[in-house]
């Protein structure tokens, strides 16, 4: 038997038994390349909505104008522009840490997947993980006239069918109980995707998945590989006021595992703000929402010394006015609703709304630095909130931003 035939048989056997006797596919058989600088683009919380699911009518306008600032009517334009940029720059990989769809519509996932295949066909690996809006989401709807009607949602089987080509099928190891997998980007860098959004255990990483991850991390450490993890919900609290539902519910177990095996970087999404936090040697970078102003994506540059990396937030140049207007409209309404009925002079009321709007926009965009905190506390807007709105959730939110 020739060497090439024998190698093909061994590789095929491993593919069929990733969780069995052959616990891993050889990274060299998975297309690993030489050690060199890497550029990974992160595109988070796309919330793609197929145009065939709405007519931009009454119920749809009410939905988006009373929402959290997303611009789903521009989904196709946003996706096309991001893909155009990727084809122009040709990063080493595009990582999508969940919430590919607006509200879990199967049609939206199918349409977006077709677009993502353009990147795959050009030689750019697209690597995805499901978010809380993607699998079995109960609010998958179409919006026509004054009616919102149910539309087929995404089952785990649907997700594998539509998105299996984006990381899962090329993985060197896969978990049997979730969409968690390990992708060998090079022979010394692996990306471990940890799924915390299975229908059986929404919001947490299943214990069986943690056991699987422990084995993968042990093998990676033995082979001196650098592992970067990817989750939808954050591992670390990006904001102390926004924790419930925003971080993985069993995050402490996940953190302990990653620290034990020397993982220092996690890429996350879900909270929609652009923010980074580091605790005890572990850094969690939350990339801002792709469909909320300023239409974020992130660029992670990794040097030849894999312990050296730089993360650069980016944003699309298109639709900035439309996205800003939507965010302003949605947030202004929510802020004003909180203050309405209080004994606040009209001029102060307007000033407080404007201050909170500006602060919130800057926070979502990741534009507030430690140097800004003291300056913000001295502003007239902050002092008015402290005087008239100290007992509100918005004031607590302000303090969480400045803490």
Coordinates of C-alpha atoms in Angstrom, one line a residue, residues 36-400:
X36 CA 4.0 34.2 10.5
X37 CA 2.0 37.3 11.7
X38 CA -1.8 36.8 11.6
X39 CA -4.7 39.1 11.0
X40 CA -8.1 38.0 12.3
X41 CA -11.2 40.0 11.6
X42 CA -14.1 39.8 14.2
X43 CA -17.6 40.5 13.0
X44 CA -20.1 40.2 15.9
X45 CA -23.8 40.4 16.3
X46 CA -24.6 40.8 12.6
X47 CA -28.4 40.4 13.2
X48 CA -29.0 39.8 9.5
X49 CA -32.6 40.1 8.4
X50 CA -33.5 38.9 4.9
X51 CA -35.3 41.6 3.0
X52 CA -37.9 39.1 1.9
X53 CA -39.1 39.0 5.5
X54 CA -40.4 42.6 5.7
X55 CA -41.9 45.4 3.7
X56 CA -40.6 48.3 5.7
X57 CA -44.2 48.8 6.7
X58 CA -46.0 49.9 9.9
X59 CA -45.2 47.0 12.2
X60 CA -41.6 46.8 11.0
X61 CA -41.1 50.6 11.6
X62 CA -42.5 50.2 15.1
X63 CA -40.2 47.3 15.8
X64 CA -37.0 49.0 14.9
X65 CA -37.8 52.5 16.2
X66 CA -38.7 51.0 19.6
X67 CA -35.7 48.7 19.7
X68 CA -32.1 48.9 20.7
X69 CA -30.8 50.9 17.8
X70 CA -30.2 48.2 15.1
X71 CA -30.7 48.9 11.5
X72 CA -31.9 45.5 10.1
X73 CA -33.4 47.1 6.9
X74 CA -29.8 47.7 5.8
X75 CA -28.6 44.1 6.5
X76 CA -27.7 43.3 3.0
X77 CA -25.8 46.6 2.4
X78 CA -23.9 46.1 5.7
X79 CA -23.0 42.5 4.8
X80 CA -22.0 43.3 1.3
X81 CA -19.7 46.2 2.4
X82 CA -18.0 44.1 5.1
X83 CA -17.4 41.3 2.6
X84 CA -16.0 43.7 0.1
X85 CA -13.5 45.0 2.7
X86 CA -12.5 41.5 3.5
X87 CA -11.9 40.6 -0.1
X88 CA -9.8 43.8 -0.4
X89 CA -7.7 43.2 2.7
X90 CA -7.8 39.4 2.7
X91 CA -7.4 38.6 6.5
X92 CA -6.2 35.2 7.6
X93 CA -9.7 34.5 9.0
X94 CA -13.0 36.0 9.8
X95 CA -14.5 35.1 13.2
X96 CA -18.2 35.5 13.8
X97 CA -19.0 35.0 17.5
X98 CA -22.8 34.5 17.2
X99 CA -26.1 36.3 16.5
X100 CA -25.8 35.9 12.8
X101 CA -29.5 36.5 12.5
X102 CA -31.9 39.2 13.6
X103 CA -34.3 37.0 15.5
X104 CA -33.4 33.4 14.5
X105 CA -35.1 33.3 11.0
X106 CA -33.9 30.4 8.9
X107 CA -34.3 32.4 5.7
X108 CA -32.0 35.1 7.1
X109 CA -29.3 32.5 8.0
X110 CA -29.5 30.9 4.6
X111 CA -29.2 34.2 2.8
X112 CA -26.2 35.3 4.9
X113 CA -24.5 32.0 4.5
X114 CA -24.6 32.3 0.8
X115 CA -22.8 35.7 1.1
X116 CA -20.2 34.2 3.5
X117 CA -19.4 31.5 1.0
X118 CA -17.9 34.3 -1.2
X119 CA -15.2 34.7 1.4
X120 CA -14.6 31.0 1.8
X121 CA -14.3 30.7 -2.0
X122 CA -11.7 33.4 -2.0
X123 CA -9.6 31.5 0.5
X124 CA -10.6 33.4 3.7
X125 CA -11.7 31.0 6.4
X126 CA -15.0 32.0 7.9
X127 CA -15.4 30.6 11.5
X128 CA -18.8 30.9 13.3
X129 CA -20.5 30.0 16.5
X130 CA -24.2 30.3 17.3
X131 CA -25.5 33.2 19.5
X132 CA -28.6 33.3 21.7
X133 CA -30.6 34.8 18.7
X134 CA -29.7 31.9 16.4
X135 CA -31.0 28.5 17.6
X136 CA -34.7 27.9 18.3
X137 CA -35.3 31.5 18.9
X138 CA -39.0 32.0 19.7
X139 CA -39.4 35.4 18.0
X140 CA -38.5 34.5 14.4
X141 CA -41.0 36.6 12.5
X142 CA -41.8 38.2 9.2
X143 CA -43.1 41.8 9.1
X144 CA -45.7 42.9 6.6
X145 CA -48.2 45.8 6.9
X146 CA -49.4 45.8 10.5
X147 CA -48.8 42.1 11.1
X148 CA -45.8 40.2 12.5
X149 CA -46.1 36.5 11.7
X150 CA -44.1 33.5 12.7
X151 CA -41.5 32.3 10.2
X152 CA -39.4 29.1 10.4
X153 CA -36.7 29.2 13.1
X154 CA -33.3 27.6 13.1
X155 CA -32.8 24.2 14.6
X156 CA -29.3 22.9 15.6
X157 CA -29.5 20.7 12.5
X158 CA -30.3 23.7 10.3
X159 CA -27.4 25.6 11.7
X160 CA -24.9 22.7 11.0
X161 CA -26.4 22.4 7.5
X162 CA -26.1 26.2 6.7
X163 CA -23.0 27.0 8.7
X164 CA -21.1 23.7 8.9
X165 CA -18.7 24.9 6.2
X166 CA -17.7 27.8 8.4
X167 CA -15.2 26.1 10.8
X168 CA -17.1 23.0 11.9
X169 CA -16.3 20.8 9.0
X170 CA -12.6 21.8 8.9
X171 CA -12.2 21.4 12.7
X172 CA -9.4 19.3 14.2
X173 CA -11.8 18.4 17.1
X174 CA -15.6 18.7 17.6
X175 CA -17.8 18.4 20.7
X176 CA -20.7 16.0 20.4
X177 CA -23.0 18.0 22.7
X178 CA -22.7 21.5 21.2
X179 CA -21.4 23.5 18.3
X180 CA -18.0 23.8 20.0
X181 CA -14.9 23.0 18.0
X182 CA -11.2 23.6 17.6
X183 CA -9.9 25.1 14.4
X184 CA -6.2 25.1 13.6
X185 CA -5.4 28.5 12.0
X186 CA -1.7 27.6 11.7
X187 CA 0.5 24.8 13.1
X188 CA 0.9 26.8 16.4
X189 CA -2.3 28.8 16.8
X190 CA -5.7 27.2 17.4
X191 CA -9.1 28.9 17.9
X192 CA -11.4 27.1 20.3
X193 CA -15.1 28.0 19.9
X194 CA -17.2 27.3 23.0
X195 CA -20.9 27.1 22.4
X196 CA -23.0 28.5 25.3
X197 CA -26.3 28.5 23.4
X198 CA -27.4 25.0 23.1
X199 CA -31.2 24.5 23.4
X200 CA -30.5 22.1 26.3
X201 CA -28.3 24.6 28.3
X202 CA -28.9 28.1 27.1
X203 CA -26.5 30.7 28.5
X204 CA -23.9 28.2 29.8
X205 CA -21.2 25.9 28.5
X206 CA -22.4 22.3 29.3
X207 CA -20.3 20.3 31.7
X208 CA -19.7 17.7 29.0
X209 CA -18.4 20.4 26.7
X210 CA -16.0 21.6 29.5
X211 CA -14.7 18.1 29.8
X212 CA -14.2 18.0 26.1
X213 CA -12.5 21.4 26.1
X214 CA -10.1 20.3 28.9
X215 CA -8.8 17.4 26.7
X216 CA -8.3 19.8 23.8
X217 CA -6.4 22.3 25.9
X218 CA -4.2 19.6 27.4
X219 CA -3.2 18.4 24.0
X220 CA -2.6 22.0 22.8
X221 CA -0.5 22.7 25.8
X222 CA 1.5 19.5 25.3
X223 CA 2.2 20.6 21.8
X224 CA 3.1 24.2 22.8
X225 CA 0.2 25.7 20.8
X226 CA -1.4 29.1 21.4
X227 CA -5.1 28.8 22.0
X228 CA -7.5 31.7 21.6
X229 CA -11.1 31.0 22.7
X230 CA -14.3 32.4 21.2
X231 CA -17.6 32.7 22.9
X232 CA -20.8 34.6 22.2
X233 CA -21.6 35.8 25.7
X234 CA -18.6 37.3 27.5
X235 CA -16.5 35.4 30.0
X236 CA -15.7 38.5 32.1
X237 CA -18.1 41.3 33.1
X238 CA -17.6 44.0 30.5
X239 CA -19.9 46.2 32.7
X240 CA -20.7 45.6 36.3
X241 CA -24.2 46.8 35.9
X242 CA -24.8 44.5 32.9
X243 CA -24.0 41.0 34.0
X244 CA -27.1 38.8 34.2
X245 CA -27.6 37.3 30.8
X246 CA -24.5 39.1 29.4
X247 CA -21.9 36.8 30.7
X248 CA -21.8 33.0 30.5
X249 CA -23.7 31.7 33.6
X250 CA -21.0 29.2 34.5
X251 CA -18.2 31.6 33.6
X252 CA -16.2 30.9 36.7
X253 CA -15.7 27.3 35.7
X254 CA -14.8 28.3 32.1
X255 CA -12.3 30.9 33.4
X256 CA -10.7 28.5 35.8
X257 CA -10.2 26.0 33.0
X258 CA -8.7 28.5 30.6
X259 CA -6.3 29.9 33.2
X260 CA -5.2 26.4 34.1
X261 CA -4.1 25.8 30.6
X262 CA -2.6 29.2 29.9
X263 CA -5.3 30.7 27.7
X264 CA -4.9 34.5 27.9
X265 CA -7.4 35.8 25.3
X266 CA -11.1 35.3 24.6
X267 CA -13.1 37.0 21.8
X268 CA -16.8 37.6 22.6
X269 CA -19.8 39.6 21.5
X270 CA -23.5 39.8 22.7
X271 CA -23.3 42.9 24.9
X272 CA -23.1 45.1 21.8
X273 CA -20.6 47.5 23.3
X274 CA -17.0 47.8 22.2
X275 CA -15.1 47.0 25.3
X276 CA -12.1 45.1 26.7
X277 CA -11.5 43.8 30.3
X278 CA -8.6 41.9 31.8
X279 CA -8.6 40.0 35.1
X280 CA -5.8 37.8 36.5
X281 CA -4.1 37.5 33.1
X282 CA -7.2 36.7 31.1
X283 CA -8.4 39.3 28.6
X284 CA -11.9 39.3 27.1
X285 CA -12.5 41.5 24.1
X286 CA -16.2 42.2 23.3
X287 CA -16.5 43.4 19.7
X288 CA -19.4 45.9 19.2
X289 CA -22.5 45.1 17.3
X290 CA -22.2 45.1 13.5
X291 CA -25.7 46.5 13.0
X292 CA -25.6 49.3 15.6
X293 CA -23.8 52.6 15.1
X294 CA -21.0 52.9 14.3
X295 CA -21.3 49.4 12.6
X296 CA -18.4 47.8 14.3
X297 CA -15.9 45.1 13.4
X298 CA -12.6 44.3 15.0
X299 CA -9.1 43.5 13.7
X300 CA -6.9 41.2 15.9
X301 CA -3.2 41.3 14.8
X302 CA -1.0 38.5 16.3
X303 CA 2.7 38.7 16.0
X304 CA 5.2 35.9 15.4
X305 CA 5.6 35.9 19.1
X306 CA 2.1 34.6 19.8
X307 CA 1.9 36.2 23.2
X308 CA 2.0 39.6 21.4
X309 CA -1.2 40.9 20.0
X310 CA -3.0 44.1 19.1
X311 CA -6.8 44.6 18.7
X312 CA -8.0 47.5 16.6
X313 CA -11.7 48.5 16.5
X314 CA -13.0 49.3 13.0
X315 CA -16.3 50.5 11.5
X316 CA -17.9 50.6 8.1
X317 CA -17.9 53.9 6.3
X318 CA -21.4 53.4 4.9
X319 CA -24.8 54.2 6.5
X320 CA -23.2 56.1 9.4
X321 CA -25.9 58.8 9.5
X322 CA -28.7 56.3 9.2
X323 CA -27.3 54.2 12.0
X324 CA -26.5 57.2 14.2
X325 CA -30.1 58.5 13.8
X326 CA -31.6 55.2 14.7
X327 CA -29.5 54.8 17.8
X328 CA -30.3 58.4 18.8
X329 CA -34.0 57.9 18.3
X330 CA -34.2 54.6 20.3
X331 CA -32.0 55.7 23.2
X332 CA -33.5 59.2 23.5
X333 CA -36.9 57.7 23.8
X334 CA -35.8 55.3 26.6
X335 CA -33.9 58.0 28.5
X336 CA -36.8 60.5 28.3
X337 CA -39.3 57.8 29.4
X338 CA -37.3 57.4 32.6
X339 CA -37.2 61.1 33.4
X340 CA -40.8 61.9 32.4
X341 CA -43.0 62.7 35.4
X342 CA -40.1 63.9 37.6
X343 CA -39.9 67.5 38.9
X344 CA -37.1 68.6 36.5
X345 CA -36.9 72.0 34.9
X346 CA -37.5 71.6 31.1
X347 CA -34.0 73.0 30.3
X348 CA -32.4 70.6 32.7
X349 CA -34.5 67.7 31.4
X350 CA -33.3 68.3 27.8
X351 CA -29.7 68.7 29.0
X352 CA -29.8 65.4 30.9
X353 CA -31.2 63.5 27.9
X354 CA -28.5 65.0 25.6
X355 CA -25.7 64.2 28.1
X356 CA -26.8 60.6 28.5
X357 CA -27.3 60.1 24.8
X358 CA -23.7 61.4 24.1
X359 CA -22.2 59.3 26.9
X360 CA -24.0 56.2 25.8
X361 CA -23.1 56.6 22.2
X362 CA -19.4 57.0 23.1
X363 CA -19.5 54.0 25.4
X364 CA -21.1 51.7 22.8
X365 CA -18.4 52.8 20.3
X366 CA -15.6 52.1 22.8
X367 CA -14.5 55.7 22.8
X368 CA -14.3 56.3 26.6
X369 CA -10.9 56.0 28.2
X370 CA -9.7 56.1 31.8
X371 CA -8.6 59.7 31.2
X372 CA -12.2 60.7 30.4
X373 CA -13.7 59.5 33.6
X374 CA -12.8 62.4 35.9
X375 CA -13.6 64.9 33.2
X376 CA -17.1 63.4 32.8
X377 CA -17.8 63.6 36.5
X378 CA -17.2 67.3 36.4
X379 CA -19.6 68.0 33.6
X380 CA -22.9 69.8 34.1
X381 CA -24.8 66.9 32.6
X382 CA -23.4 64.4 35.1
X383 CA -24.1 66.7 38.1
X384 CA -27.7 67.1 36.9
X385 CA -28.2 63.4 36.8
X386 CA -26.7 63.2 40.3
X387 CA -29.2 65.8 41.4
X388 CA -32.4 64.7 39.6
X389 CA -31.9 61.1 38.6
X390 CA -29.8 59.5 41.3
X391 CA -32.4 56.8 42.0
X392 CA -32.8 55.7 38.4
X393 CA -31.3 52.8 36.5
X394 CA -29.8 55.2 34.0
X395 CA -27.7 56.8 36.8
X396 CA -26.5 53.4 37.9
X397 CA -25.6 52.8 34.3
X398 CA -23.6 56.1 34.2
X399 CA -21.7 55.0 37.3
X400 CA -21.0 51.6 35.8

